Amino acid sequence: MDWFMVLEWLIKSFVLVMVLLTGFAYLTWFERRVLAFMQVRIGPNRAGWQGLLQPIADAVKLIFKEELVPNQVEKLLFVLAPIVTVVPAVVIAAVLPWGPTIPFPIFGRTITLYIADINIGVLYITAIASIAVYGIVLAGWASNNKYAMLGGMRSSAQMVSYELALGLSFVTATLLAGSMQATHIVDAQKGVWFALVQPVMAIIFLVATLAEVNRAPFDMPEAEQELTAGYHTEYSGMKFALFFMAEYIKMIAISAIAVTLFFGGYREFWFLQTTWFSVDQNWWLGPIYMFLKIVVLLFFMVWIRATLPRIRYDRLMAFGWKVMLPLALVEIMVTATVLAFGLPWYVNTFASLVPFAVAVMIVDRSLTTKKQRRVSNA
Amino acid sequence: MSGEIFLFLTLALIAVLTALGMLFSKNTVYAALNLVINFITVAIFYLLLDAPFISLAQVTVYAGAIMVLFLFVIMLLGIQQISAELNWRSLILPGVLAAILLVEGLYLMLARTGAGLAFSVTTTAALANPSEMSKQLFSDYLLPFEATSILLLVAMVGAIVLTKKEKGGDA
C-alpha cells in the first residue's frame, strides 16, 4: 500500500518535470513564431511541419557544441551556477494543483492532481523564488568578467526589489481565500476569480513576475547593448542552454502560479459552473483549462516583449520601490478593510481602482513636470 | 525511527561542517555560501520538528533575502580575499560572553533532558498550522509581536537616516 503512494508520487513528479521540459522546448518555438508574426516575418518553419521540430534541432546543436570553461573562472561555482538556476525553476510548481481529485479510485487509491498540497503552499513559492536568485548571482561572480558581474548584480538587486511586490500580491490572494493552501485558493475562486476581485494586485503580480524571470522589458541582467549578454556571457553549449531553460521554465511556472492565484486555477469560467464544461462534472477538463490559461498568459508575456522597449535601470528600481511597493501596500489595506466589513466582492474591485488611479496620476505628474522643466531649461 | 536518526545525523554533520567552513574559508563568497547551506539545513531541522511555517520563513528571510544582500555587498565591494590578521585581544570580551552563553545553553539543555517538552499542546498545534499560529500571535502574544514590529520599524528608519546623513555630509 505504501509503495503505491511512492509510485504515485514518482509518476506525478516525472509527468510534471516532463511537461515542464517539453513545455520549455515548445515555448521557445512558440515565442519565436509569435514574435515573427508580430514583426511581419515568418520565423522558424523549416524543420518539420510549421517548424515543430525546431526545438529538437536546437537541442541537438547545443548538445554537440564545444563547452568552454575559461581559464580565470571559479571552476566549482561556474559549473554549479546553471544547476542552481534550473532546480528552483523546476521544483516551484510542485504545490500547484492542475486538476480536481479523480472521482474513481485507481488501484484502490484516490488520485489527486497535485504533488504536494501543503498548508503553506504560498510560502513555499516565495521561499523557492527567493532561492532562485543565487544561480544568476553566482554565475555573474564566478565568470570573472566585468559584464557578467554587472549582470549578476543587477539581477540580484532587481529580483530582491520586485520580490517585495510579488510577495504582497501573494498576501492578497491569501487574504481573499483565507488560506495559504493552493487548493483552497482555487476553490475560493469557484464563484469569482481573484483577478476580478482585486484587478490591481493581479496587474502588480504580472509586472513583478516579468522582473522576477528577467523578461523584457525588465531584462536588465542580459541587456545586450550594455552588457553583451550579462551573467551568461562566458557560458556556452549545454551550460548556456541550462540558463535558457531556467528562464523559460520559470515563465511557465510563474504563469501557472498566476493562474492559480488570480485566474481561477484549473476551474472553468464562473458562468459555466452548472454546465457540462464544469470541472465538477468532467474532471479531465481541469488540466486542459490550466493549459489553455497558461498559454494565454505566455502569449501576453511574448506580446509584451514584442511591444515594449527595455526601460532604464534606475527607472526600473525607482518603479519597483516607489510605485509598486506602496501601491501594493495600500491595496492590501483596501482588501483587508473590505473583507473585515464583510462587503460584497465588487466593492473590493471598485475600491482597489481608487489607489491605482491616484498612483497613475502621481507618476504621470512627476513625468510631465520633469519634461516641462527640461523644456524651460533648454 | 532509525531513518529519522540517520537523517538527523547527516543534517547535523552538514550543518556543523558548513558552519566551520564559513568560519575558516579565506574567500568571503564561499563563506557566505557555506552560511546559506547552513541556513537551509537548519530549515530542514525545523521541518523535521513539525514546524513547516518557521522552516520556510527561515529559507525565505535568511537564505533568500539576507544572504543575497550579503553576497551583493561582498561583490560590490570586491572584498573576496580576507587578508587582515585577527586582533585576538579585541576578541576577549565577546569570547567570554559567548562562553557564558554556551555554558548557560548547555546547562538548560542537560537539566531538561528526559523531562519531556515544556511546551503546551497549543504551541505545537500553532507551529504546524499557520492560521493557528496567527491566532496565537494576535491574541496571547500580541504585545511582544507589536513590540517586535516597532523594533523593526526603528531599525528601518535608522538605516534610512544613516544613508541620508552620509550623502548630505559628503556633498
Coordinates of C-alpha atoms in Angstrom, one line a residue:
Chain A
M1 CA 0.0 0.0 0.0
D2 CA 2.7 2.4 1.0
W3 CA 4.6 1.5 -2.2
F4 CA 1.7 2.6 -4.3
M5 CA 1.9 6.0 -2.7
V6 CA 5.6 6.3 -3.5
L7 CA 4.9 5.1 -7.0
E8 CA 2.1 7.6 -7.4
W9 CA 4.4 10.5 -6.3
L10 CA 7.1 9.3 -8.6
I11 CA 4.8 9.2 -11.6
K12 CA 3.3 12.6 -10.9
S13 CA 6.7 14.2 -10.4
F14 CA 8.0 12.6 -13.5
V15 CA 5.0 13.8 -15.5
L16 CA 5.3 17.3 -14.1
V17 CA 9.0 17.6 -14.9
M18 CA 8.5 16.2 -18.4
V19 CA 5.7 18.6 -19.1
L20 CA 7.9 21.5 -17.9
L21 CA 10.8 20.4 -20.1
T22 CA 8.8 19.8 -23.3
G23 CA 6.9 23.0 -22.4
F24 CA 10.3 24.8 -22.4
A25 CA 11.3 23.4 -25.7
Y26 CA 8.0 24.3 -27.4
L27 CA 7.8 27.7 -25.6
T28 CA 11.0 28.7 -27.5
W29 CA 9.3 27.8 -30.7
F30 CA 6.1 29.5 -29.7
E31 CA 7.9 32.7 -28.8
R32 CA 9.9 32.8 -32.0
R33 CA 6.8 32.2 -34.1
V34 CA 4.7 34.8 -32.3
L35 CA 7.5 37.4 -32.3
A36 CA 7.9 36.7 -36.0
F37 CA 4.2 37.1 -36.6
M38 CA 4.2 40.4 -34.8
Q39 CA 7.2 41.7 -36.7
V40 CA 5.7 40.6 -40.1
R41 CA 8.3 37.8 -40.5
I42 CA 7.8 34.1 -40.9
G43 CA 10.0 32.7 -38.2
P44 CA 11.4 29.1 -37.9
N45 CA 9.2 27.0 -40.3
R46 CA 11.8 24.7 -41.9
A47 CA 12.3 21.8 -39.5
G48 CA 9.1 19.7 -39.6
W49 CA 5.6 21.0 -40.2
Q50 CA 5.4 24.7 -39.3
G51 CA 8.9 24.3 -37.7
L52 CA 7.6 22.0 -35.0
L53 CA 10.9 20.0 -35.0
Q54 CA 12.9 23.2 -34.5
P55 CA 13.4 22.8 -30.7
I56 CA 14.8 19.3 -31.2
A57 CA 17.2 20.6 -33.8
D58 CA 18.3 23.4 -31.4
A59 CA 18.8 20.9 -28.6
V60 CA 20.9 18.6 -30.8
K61 CA 23.0 21.6 -31.8
L62 CA 23.6 22.7 -28.3
I63 CA 24.5 19.3 -27.0
F64 CA 27.2 18.9 -29.6
K65 CA 28.6 22.3 -29.1
E66 CA 32.0 22.7 -27.5
E67 CA 31.8 23.6 -23.8
L68 CA 34.3 26.2 -22.9
V69 CA 35.4 26.8 -19.4
P70 CA 37.5 30.0 -19.4
N71 CA 40.8 29.8 -17.5
Q72 CA 40.2 32.6 -15.0
V73 CA 36.8 31.4 -13.7
E74 CA 36.0 29.9 -10.3
K75 CA 35.6 26.4 -11.7
L76 CA 33.3 25.0 -9.0
L77 CA 30.8 27.8 -8.9
F78 CA 31.0 28.3 -12.6
V79 CA 29.7 24.7 -13.1
L80 CA 27.3 24.8 -10.2
A81 CA 25.6 28.1 -11.1
P82 CA 23.5 26.8 -14.1
I83 CA 22.3 23.8 -11.9
V84 CA 21.4 26.1 -9.1
T85 CA 19.4 28.2 -11.5
V86 CA 17.4 25.3 -13.1
V87 CA 16.5 23.4 -9.9
P88 CA 14.2 26.0 -8.2
A89 CA 12.5 26.7 -11.6
V90 CA 11.6 23.0 -11.8
V91 CA 10.5 22.4 -8.2
I92 CA 8.5 25.6 -7.7
A93 CA 5.4 24.1 -9.5
A94 CA 5.1 21.2 -7.0
V95 CA 2.4 22.8 -4.9
L96 CA 0.1 23.8 -7.7
P97 CA -3.0 21.8 -8.4
W98 CA -3.6 21.2 -12.1
G99 CA -6.9 19.4 -11.8
P100 CA -9.5 18.2 -9.2
T101 CA -9.4 14.9 -7.5
I102 CA -10.1 12.0 -9.9
P103 CA -13.5 10.7 -8.9
F104 CA -12.8 7.0 -9.3
P105 CA -10.1 5.1 -7.4
I106 CA -7.1 3.7 -9.3
F107 CA -5.5 0.7 -7.7
G108 CA -7.6 1.4 -4.6
R109 CA -6.2 4.9 -4.2
T110 CA -7.9 8.3 -4.8
I111 CA -5.6 10.1 -7.1
T112 CA -5.2 13.9 -6.7
L113 CA -3.8 16.0 -9.4
Y114 CA -1.1 17.8 -7.5
I115 CA 2.2 16.6 -6.0
A116 CA 2.0 18.2 -2.5
D117 CA -0.8 20.2 -1.1
I118 CA 0.9 21.8 1.9
N119 CA -0.9 24.3 4.1
I120 CA 1.7 26.9 3.5
G121 CA 1.8 26.5 -0.3
V122 CA 2.1 30.2 -1.0
L123 CA 5.0 30.5 1.4
Y124 CA 6.7 27.6 -0.4
I125 CA 6.5 29.5 -3.6
T126 CA 8.1 32.6 -2.1
A127 CA 10.8 30.6 -0.5
I128 CA 11.8 28.9 -3.7
A129 CA 11.5 32.1 -5.7
S130 CA 13.9 33.8 -3.3
I131 CA 16.4 30.9 -3.6
A132 CA 16.3 31.3 -7.4
V133 CA 18.4 34.5 -7.3
Y134 CA 21.6 32.6 -6.3
G135 CA 22.2 30.9 -9.7
I136 CA 22.3 34.2 -11.6
V137 CA 24.4 36.0 -8.9
L138 CA 26.9 33.1 -8.7
A139 CA 27.2 32.9 -12.5
G140 CA 27.9 36.6 -12.7
W141 CA 30.6 36.4 -10.0
A142 CA 32.2 33.1 -11.0
S143 CA 32.6 34.2 -14.6
N144 CA 35.3 36.7 -13.5
N145 CA 34.1 39.1 -16.2
K146 CA 33.1 42.7 -15.6
Y147 CA 30.0 42.4 -17.8
A148 CA 28.8 39.2 -16.2
M149 CA 29.4 40.7 -12.8
L150 CA 27.3 43.7 -13.6
G151 CA 24.6 41.5 -14.9
G152 CA 24.6 39.3 -11.8
M153 CA 24.5 42.4 -9.5
R154 CA 21.7 44.0 -11.5
S155 CA 19.7 40.8 -11.4
S156 CA 20.1 40.4 -7.6
A157 CA 19.1 44.0 -6.9
Q158 CA 16.2 43.7 -9.3
M159 CA 14.9 40.4 -8.1
V160 CA 15.1 41.3 -4.4
S161 CA 13.3 44.6 -5.1
Y162 CA 10.4 43.1 -7.1
E163 CA 10.1 40.1 -4.7
L164 CA 8.5 42.6 -2.3
A165 CA 5.7 43.5 -4.6
L166 CA 5.4 39.8 -5.6
G167 CA 5.1 38.7 -2.0
L168 CA 2.5 41.3 -1.3
S169 CA 0.4 40.1 -4.2
F170 CA 0.6 36.6 -2.7
V171 CA -0.7 38.1 0.5
T172 CA -3.8 39.4 -1.3
A173 CA -4.7 36.0 -2.7
T174 CA -4.1 34.6 0.8
L175 CA -6.4 37.2 2.4
L176 CA -9.2 36.6 -0.2
A177 CA -9.0 32.9 0.1
G178 CA -8.4 32.8 3.9
S179 CA -5.8 30.1 3.4
M180 CA -2.3 29.6 2.1
Q181 CA -3.1 26.2 0.6
A182 CA -3.2 26.2 -3.2
T183 CA -6.2 24.0 -3.5
H184 CA -8.2 26.2 -1.1
I185 CA -7.2 29.3 -3.1
V186 CA -8.5 27.6 -6.3
D187 CA -11.7 26.5 -4.5
A188 CA -12.3 30.0 -3.2
Q189 CA -12.3 31.2 -6.8
K190 CA -15.2 29.0 -7.8
G191 CA -17.6 32.0 -7.9
V192 CA -15.4 34.9 -8.9
W193 CA -11.8 35.0 -10.0
F194 CA -9.5 37.0 -7.7
A195 CA -8.3 38.9 -10.8
L196 CA -11.8 40.5 -10.8
V197 CA -12.0 41.0 -7.1
Q198 CA -8.5 42.6 -6.9
P199 CA -7.5 43.5 -10.5
V200 CA -4.8 45.9 -9.5
M201 CA -2.9 43.3 -7.5
A202 CA -3.2 40.9 -10.5
I203 CA -1.5 43.5 -12.6
I204 CA 1.1 44.1 -10.0
F205 CA 1.7 40.4 -9.8
L206 CA 2.2 40.1 -13.6
V207 CA 4.6 43.1 -13.7
A208 CA 6.6 41.8 -10.8
T209 CA 6.8 38.3 -12.4
L210 CA 8.2 39.9 -15.6
A211 CA 11.0 41.3 -13.4
E212 CA 11.4 38.1 -11.5
V213 CA 12.1 36.0 -14.6
N214 CA 14.2 38.7 -16.2
R215 CA 11.9 39.1 -19.2
A216 CA 11.7 42.1 -21.5
P217 CA 11.1 45.0 -20.7
F218 CA 12.9 44.1 -17.5
D219 CA 15.7 42.0 -19.0
M220 CA 18.4 44.2 -17.4
P221 CA 20.8 41.4 -16.4
E222 CA 21.3 40.4 -20.0
A223 CA 20.9 43.8 -21.8
E224 CA 22.8 43.1 -25.0
Q225 CA 23.7 46.6 -25.8
E226 CA 25.1 47.4 -22.4
L227 CA 26.5 44.0 -21.1
T228 CA 26.9 41.8 -24.2
A229 CA 24.9 39.0 -22.6
G230 CA 25.1 39.8 -18.9
Y231 CA 25.6 36.9 -16.5
H232 CA 25.8 34.2 -19.1
T233 CA 28.4 35.9 -21.3
E234 CA 31.0 33.3 -20.5
Y235 CA 28.7 30.3 -20.9
S236 CA 28.4 28.1 -23.9
G237 CA 26.9 24.9 -25.1
M238 CA 24.7 23.0 -22.7
K239 CA 25.6 25.2 -19.7
F240 CA 24.2 28.2 -21.6
A241 CA 21.2 26.1 -22.6
L242 CA 20.5 25.4 -18.9
F243 CA 20.2 29.2 -18.2
F244 CA 18.0 29.5 -21.2
M245 CA 15.9 26.5 -19.9
A246 CA 15.6 28.0 -16.5
E247 CA 14.2 31.3 -17.9
Y248 CA 11.6 29.6 -20.0
I249 CA 10.6 27.0 -17.3
K250 CA 10.3 29.9 -14.9
M251 CA 8.0 31.6 -17.4
I252 CA 5.7 28.6 -17.5
A253 CA 5.8 28.1 -13.7
I254 CA 5.1 31.7 -12.9
S255 CA 2.2 31.7 -15.4
A256 CA 0.9 28.6 -13.6
I257 CA 1.2 30.4 -10.3
A258 CA -0.6 33.5 -11.7
V259 CA -3.4 31.2 -13.0
T260 CA -3.7 29.5 -9.6
L261 CA -3.7 32.7 -7.5
F262 CA -5.7 35.1 -9.7
F263 CA -7.3 33.4 -12.7
G264 CA -9.3 30.6 -11.1
G265 CA -6.7 27.8 -11.3
Y266 CA -7.9 24.7 -13.2
R267 CA -11.5 25.8 -12.8
E268 CA -13.8 26.9 -15.7
F269 CA -15.3 30.3 -16.2
W270 CA -17.8 31.1 -13.4
F271 CA -20.8 31.2 -15.7
L272 CA -20.1 27.7 -17.0
Q273 CA -20.3 26.2 -13.5
T274 CA -23.6 24.3 -13.9
T275 CA -23.0 23.2 -17.5
W276 CA -21.2 20.2 -19.0
F277 CA -18.0 22.3 -19.2
S278 CA -17.6 22.4 -15.4
V279 CA -14.6 20.5 -13.9
D280 CA -17.1 19.3 -11.2
Q281 CA -18.8 17.2 -13.9
N282 CA -15.8 16.3 -16.0
W283 CA -12.6 16.1 -14.0
W284 CA -10.4 15.7 -17.1
L285 CA -11.2 19.3 -18.2
G286 CA -9.1 20.6 -15.3
P287 CA -5.6 20.1 -16.9
I288 CA -7.0 21.3 -20.2
Y289 CA -8.3 24.6 -18.7
M290 CA -5.0 25.0 -16.8
F291 CA -3.0 24.5 -20.1
L292 CA -5.1 27.0 -22.0
K293 CA -4.9 29.7 -19.3
I294 CA -1.1 29.2 -19.1
V295 CA -0.8 29.6 -22.9
V296 CA -2.8 32.8 -22.8
L297 CA -0.5 34.2 -20.1
L298 CA 2.6 33.1 -22.0
F299 CA 1.2 34.8 -25.1
F300 CA 0.9 38.0 -23.1
M301 CA 4.5 37.8 -22.0
V302 CA 5.7 37.4 -25.6
W303 CA 3.4 40.1 -26.7
I304 CA 4.9 42.5 -24.1
R305 CA 8.4 41.6 -25.3
A306 CA 7.4 42.4 -28.8
T307 CA 5.8 45.7 -27.8
L308 CA 7.8 47.4 -25.1
P309 CA 11.4 48.6 -25.2
R310 CA 13.7 47.9 -22.3
I311 CA 13.4 50.5 -19.6
R312 CA 16.4 52.3 -18.0
Y313 CA 17.9 50.6 -14.9
D314 CA 17.4 53.4 -12.4
R315 CA 13.8 53.8 -13.5
L316 CA 13.3 50.1 -13.1
M317 CA 14.4 50.3 -9.5
A318 CA 12.5 53.5 -8.8
F319 CA 9.4 52.0 -10.3
G320 CA 9.7 48.9 -8.1
W321 CA 10.4 50.7 -4.8
K322 CA 8.4 54.0 -5.2
V323 CA 5.4 52.9 -7.2
M324 CA 4.8 49.1 -7.0
L325 CA 5.6 48.6 -3.3
P326 CA 3.5 51.5 -1.8
L327 CA 0.6 50.7 -4.2
A328 CA 0.7 47.1 -3.2
L329 CA 0.7 48.0 0.5
V330 CA -2.3 50.3 0.0
E331 CA -4.2 47.7 -2.0
I332 CA -3.7 45.2 0.8
M333 CA -5.2 47.6 3.3
V334 CA -8.1 48.1 0.9
T335 CA -8.7 44.4 0.6
A336 CA -8.3 43.8 4.3
T337 CA -10.8 46.6 5.1
V338 CA -13.4 45.3 2.6
L339 CA -13.1 41.8 4.0
A340 CA -13.2 43.0 7.6
F341 CA -16.6 44.7 7.0
G342 CA -17.9 41.7 5.0
L343 CA -18.8 43.8 2.0
P344 CA -19.6 42.1 -1.4
W345 CA -16.7 41.4 -3.8
Y346 CA -17.4 44.2 -6.3
V347 CA -16.9 46.8 -3.6
N348 CA -13.3 45.5 -3.5
T349 CA -13.0 45.9 -7.2
F350 CA -14.1 49.5 -7.3
A351 CA -12.2 50.4 -4.1
S352 CA -9.0 48.9 -5.5
L353 CA -9.2 51.1 -8.5
V354 CA -9.0 54.3 -6.4
P355 CA -5.4 54.0 -5.2
F356 CA -4.5 52.7 -8.7
A357 CA -5.9 55.9 -10.3
V358 CA -4.0 58.0 -7.7
A359 CA -0.8 56.2 -8.4
V360 CA -1.2 56.7 -12.1
M361 CA -1.9 60.4 -11.6
I362 CA 1.2 60.8 -9.4
V363 CA 3.5 59.0 -11.8
D364 CA 2.1 61.0 -14.7
R365 CA 2.5 64.3 -12.9
S366 CA 6.1 63.5 -11.9
L367 CA 6.9 62.7 -15.6
T368 CA 5.3 65.7 -17.1
T369 CA 6.7 68.3 -14.7
K370 CA 10.2 66.9 -15.3
K371 CA 9.7 67.2 -19.1
Q372 CA 8.4 70.7 -18.7
R373 CA 11.4 71.7 -16.6
R374 CA 13.7 70.3 -19.2
V375 CA 11.9 72.3 -22.0
S376 CA 12.1 75.5 -20.0
N377 CA 15.8 75.0 -19.2
A378 CA 16.6 74.5 -22.9
Chain B
M1 CA 12.8 5.8 13.7
S2 CA 16.3 4.8 12.8
G3 CA 15.7 6.5 9.4
E4 CA 15.0 9.7 11.2
I5 CA 18.1 9.5 13.4
F6 CA 20.2 8.8 10.3
L7 CA 18.7 11.9 8.6
F8 CA 19.3 14.0 11.7
L9 CA 22.9 12.9 12.0
T10 CA 23.6 13.6 8.3
L11 CA 22.0 17.0 8.5
A12 CA 23.8 17.8 11.8
L13 CA 27.1 16.8 10.1
I14 CA 26.3 19.1 7.2
A15 CA 25.3 21.9 9.5
V16 CA 28.5 21.7 11.6
L17 CA 30.7 21.3 8.5
T18 CA 29.2 24.3 6.7
A19 CA 29.4 26.4 9.9
L20 CA 33.1 25.6 10.2
G21 CA 33.6 26.2 6.5
M22 CA 32.0 29.6 6.9
L23 CA 34.4 30.4 9.7
F24 CA 37.6 29.2 8.1
S25 CA 37.2 29.8 4.3
K26 CA 39.5 32.5 3.1
N27 CA 37.2 33.5 0.3
T28 CA 34.2 35.6 1.5
V29 CA 31.9 34.4 -1.3
Y30 CA 32.5 30.8 -0.2
A31 CA 32.0 31.8 3.4
A32 CA 28.6 33.3 2.5
L33 CA 27.6 30.3 0.5
N34 CA 28.5 28.0 3.4
L35 CA 26.3 30.1 5.6
V36 CA 23.4 29.7 3.1
I37 CA 23.7 25.9 3.1
N38 CA 23.8 26.1 6.9
F39 CA 20.6 28.1 7.0
I40 CA 18.9 25.6 4.6
T41 CA 20.0 22.7 6.8
V42 CA 18.5 24.4 9.8
A43 CA 15.3 24.9 7.9
I44 CA 15.2 21.2 7.3
F45 CA 15.6 20.7 11.0
Y46 CA 12.5 22.8 11.6
L47 CA 10.7 20.7 9.1
L48 CA 11.7 17.5 11.0
L49 CA 10.3 19.2 14.1
D50 CA 6.9 19.7 12.5
A51 CA 7.3 23.4 12.1
P52 CA 6.9 24.0 8.3
F53 CA 6.0 27.6 8.6
I54 CA 9.2 28.6 10.5
S55 CA 11.2 26.4 8.2
L56 CA 10.0 28.1 5.0
A57 CA 10.2 31.5 6.7
Q58 CA 13.8 30.7 7.5
V59 CA 14.5 29.9 3.9
T60 CA 12.7 33.0 2.6
V61 CA 14.1 35.5 5.0
Y62 CA 17.6 34.3 5.8
A63 CA 18.7 32.2 2.9
G64 CA 16.6 34.1 0.3
A65 CA 16.8 37.8 1.3
I66 CA 19.5 38.5 3.8
M67 CA 22.2 36.3 2.4
V68 CA 21.5 37.6 -1.2
L69 CA 22.1 41.1 0.2
F70 CA 25.3 39.9 1.9
L71 CA 26.6 38.4 -1.4
F72 CA 25.6 41.6 -3.2
V73 CA 27.6 43.7 -0.8
I74 CA 30.6 41.3 -1.0
M75 CA 30.6 41.5 -4.8
L76 CA 30.0 45.3 -4.8
L77 CA 33.0 46.0 -2.5
G78 CA 35.1 43.4 -4.1
I79 CA 36.5 42.0 -0.8
Q80 CA 36.9 38.5 -2.0
Q81 CA 40.0 37.7 -0.1
I82 CA 40.5 38.2 3.6
S83 CA 44.0 39.5 4.3
A84 CA 43.8 41.2 7.6
E85 CA 45.1 39.3 10.7
L86 CA 42.9 38.8 13.6
N87 CA 43.3 41.1 16.6
W88 CA 43.0 38.5 19.3
R89 CA 42.9 40.9 22.2
S90 CA 39.7 42.6 21.0
L91 CA 38.0 39.2 21.0
I92 CA 38.5 38.6 24.7
L93 CA 35.3 40.2 26.0
P94 CA 33.0 38.8 23.2
G95 CA 34.7 35.4 23.7
V96 CA 34.0 35.4 27.4
L97 CA 30.4 36.4 26.9
A98 CA 29.9 33.8 24.2
A99 CA 31.4 31.1 26.6
I100 CA 28.9 32.1 29.3
L101 CA 26.0 31.9 26.9
L102 CA 27.3 28.5 25.7
V103 CA 27.5 27.2 29.3
E104 CA 24.0 28.5 30.1
G105 CA 22.6 26.8 27.0
L106 CA 24.3 23.5 27.8
Y107 CA 23.0 23.7 31.4
L108 CA 19.5 24.3 30.3
M109 CA 19.6 21.5 27.7
L110 CA 21.1 19.0 30.2
A111 CA 18.8 20.0 33.0
R112 CA 15.8 19.3 30.8
T113 CA 16.9 16.0 29.3
G114 CA 14.2 13.4 29.8
A115 CA 11.8 15.9 31.3
G116 CA 9.7 16.0 28.2
L117 CA 8.8 19.0 26.1
A118 CA 8.0 22.1 28.2
F119 CA 5.7 23.5 25.6
S120 CA 1.9 23.2 25.9
V121 CA -0.1 21.4 23.3
T122 CA -1.4 24.6 21.7
T123 CA 2.1 25.7 20.9
T124 CA 2.8 22.5 18.9
A125 CA -0.5 22.9 17.0
A126 CA 0.3 26.5 16.3
L127 CA 3.7 25.6 14.9
A128 CA 2.1 23.1 12.4
N129 CA -0.7 25.3 11.3
P130 CA -0.3 28.9 10.1
S131 CA -3.8 30.1 10.9
E132 CA -3.4 28.7 14.5
M133 CA -0.1 30.5 14.7
S134 CA -1.5 33.8 13.7
K135 CA -4.3 33.5 16.2
Q136 CA -1.8 32.9 18.9
L137 CA 0.3 35.8 17.7
F138 CA -2.6 38.3 17.7
S139 CA -4.1 37.2 21.0
D140 CA -1.7 35.7 23.6
Y141 CA 1.5 37.2 22.2
L142 CA 0.1 40.5 20.9
L143 CA 2.4 42.7 23.0
P144 CA 5.7 41.0 22.0
F145 CA 4.5 40.9 18.4
E146 CA 3.8 44.6 18.2
A147 CA 7.0 45.4 20.1
T148 CA 9.0 43.5 17.5
S149 CA 7.3 45.3 14.7
I150 CA 8.2 48.7 16.3
L151 CA 11.7 47.5 16.7
L152 CA 11.9 46.5 13.1
L153 CA 10.5 49.9 12.1
V154 CA 13.1 51.7 14.2
A155 CA 15.8 49.7 12.5
M156 CA 14.5 50.6 9.1
V157 CA 14.2 54.3 9.9
G158 CA 17.7 54.1 11.4
A159 CA 19.1 52.6 8.2
I160 CA 17.5 55.3 6.0
V161 CA 18.7 58.1 8.3
L162 CA 22.2 56.8 8.3
T163 CA 22.5 56.7 4.5
K164 CA 20.8 60.1 4.1
K165 CA 23.3 61.7 6.5
E166 CA 26.3 60.4 4.7
K167 CA 25.1 61.8 1.4
G168 CA 24.5 65.3 2.9
G169 CA 27.7 65.3 4.8
D170 CA 29.9 64.4 1.8
A171 CA 28.4 66.9 -0.6

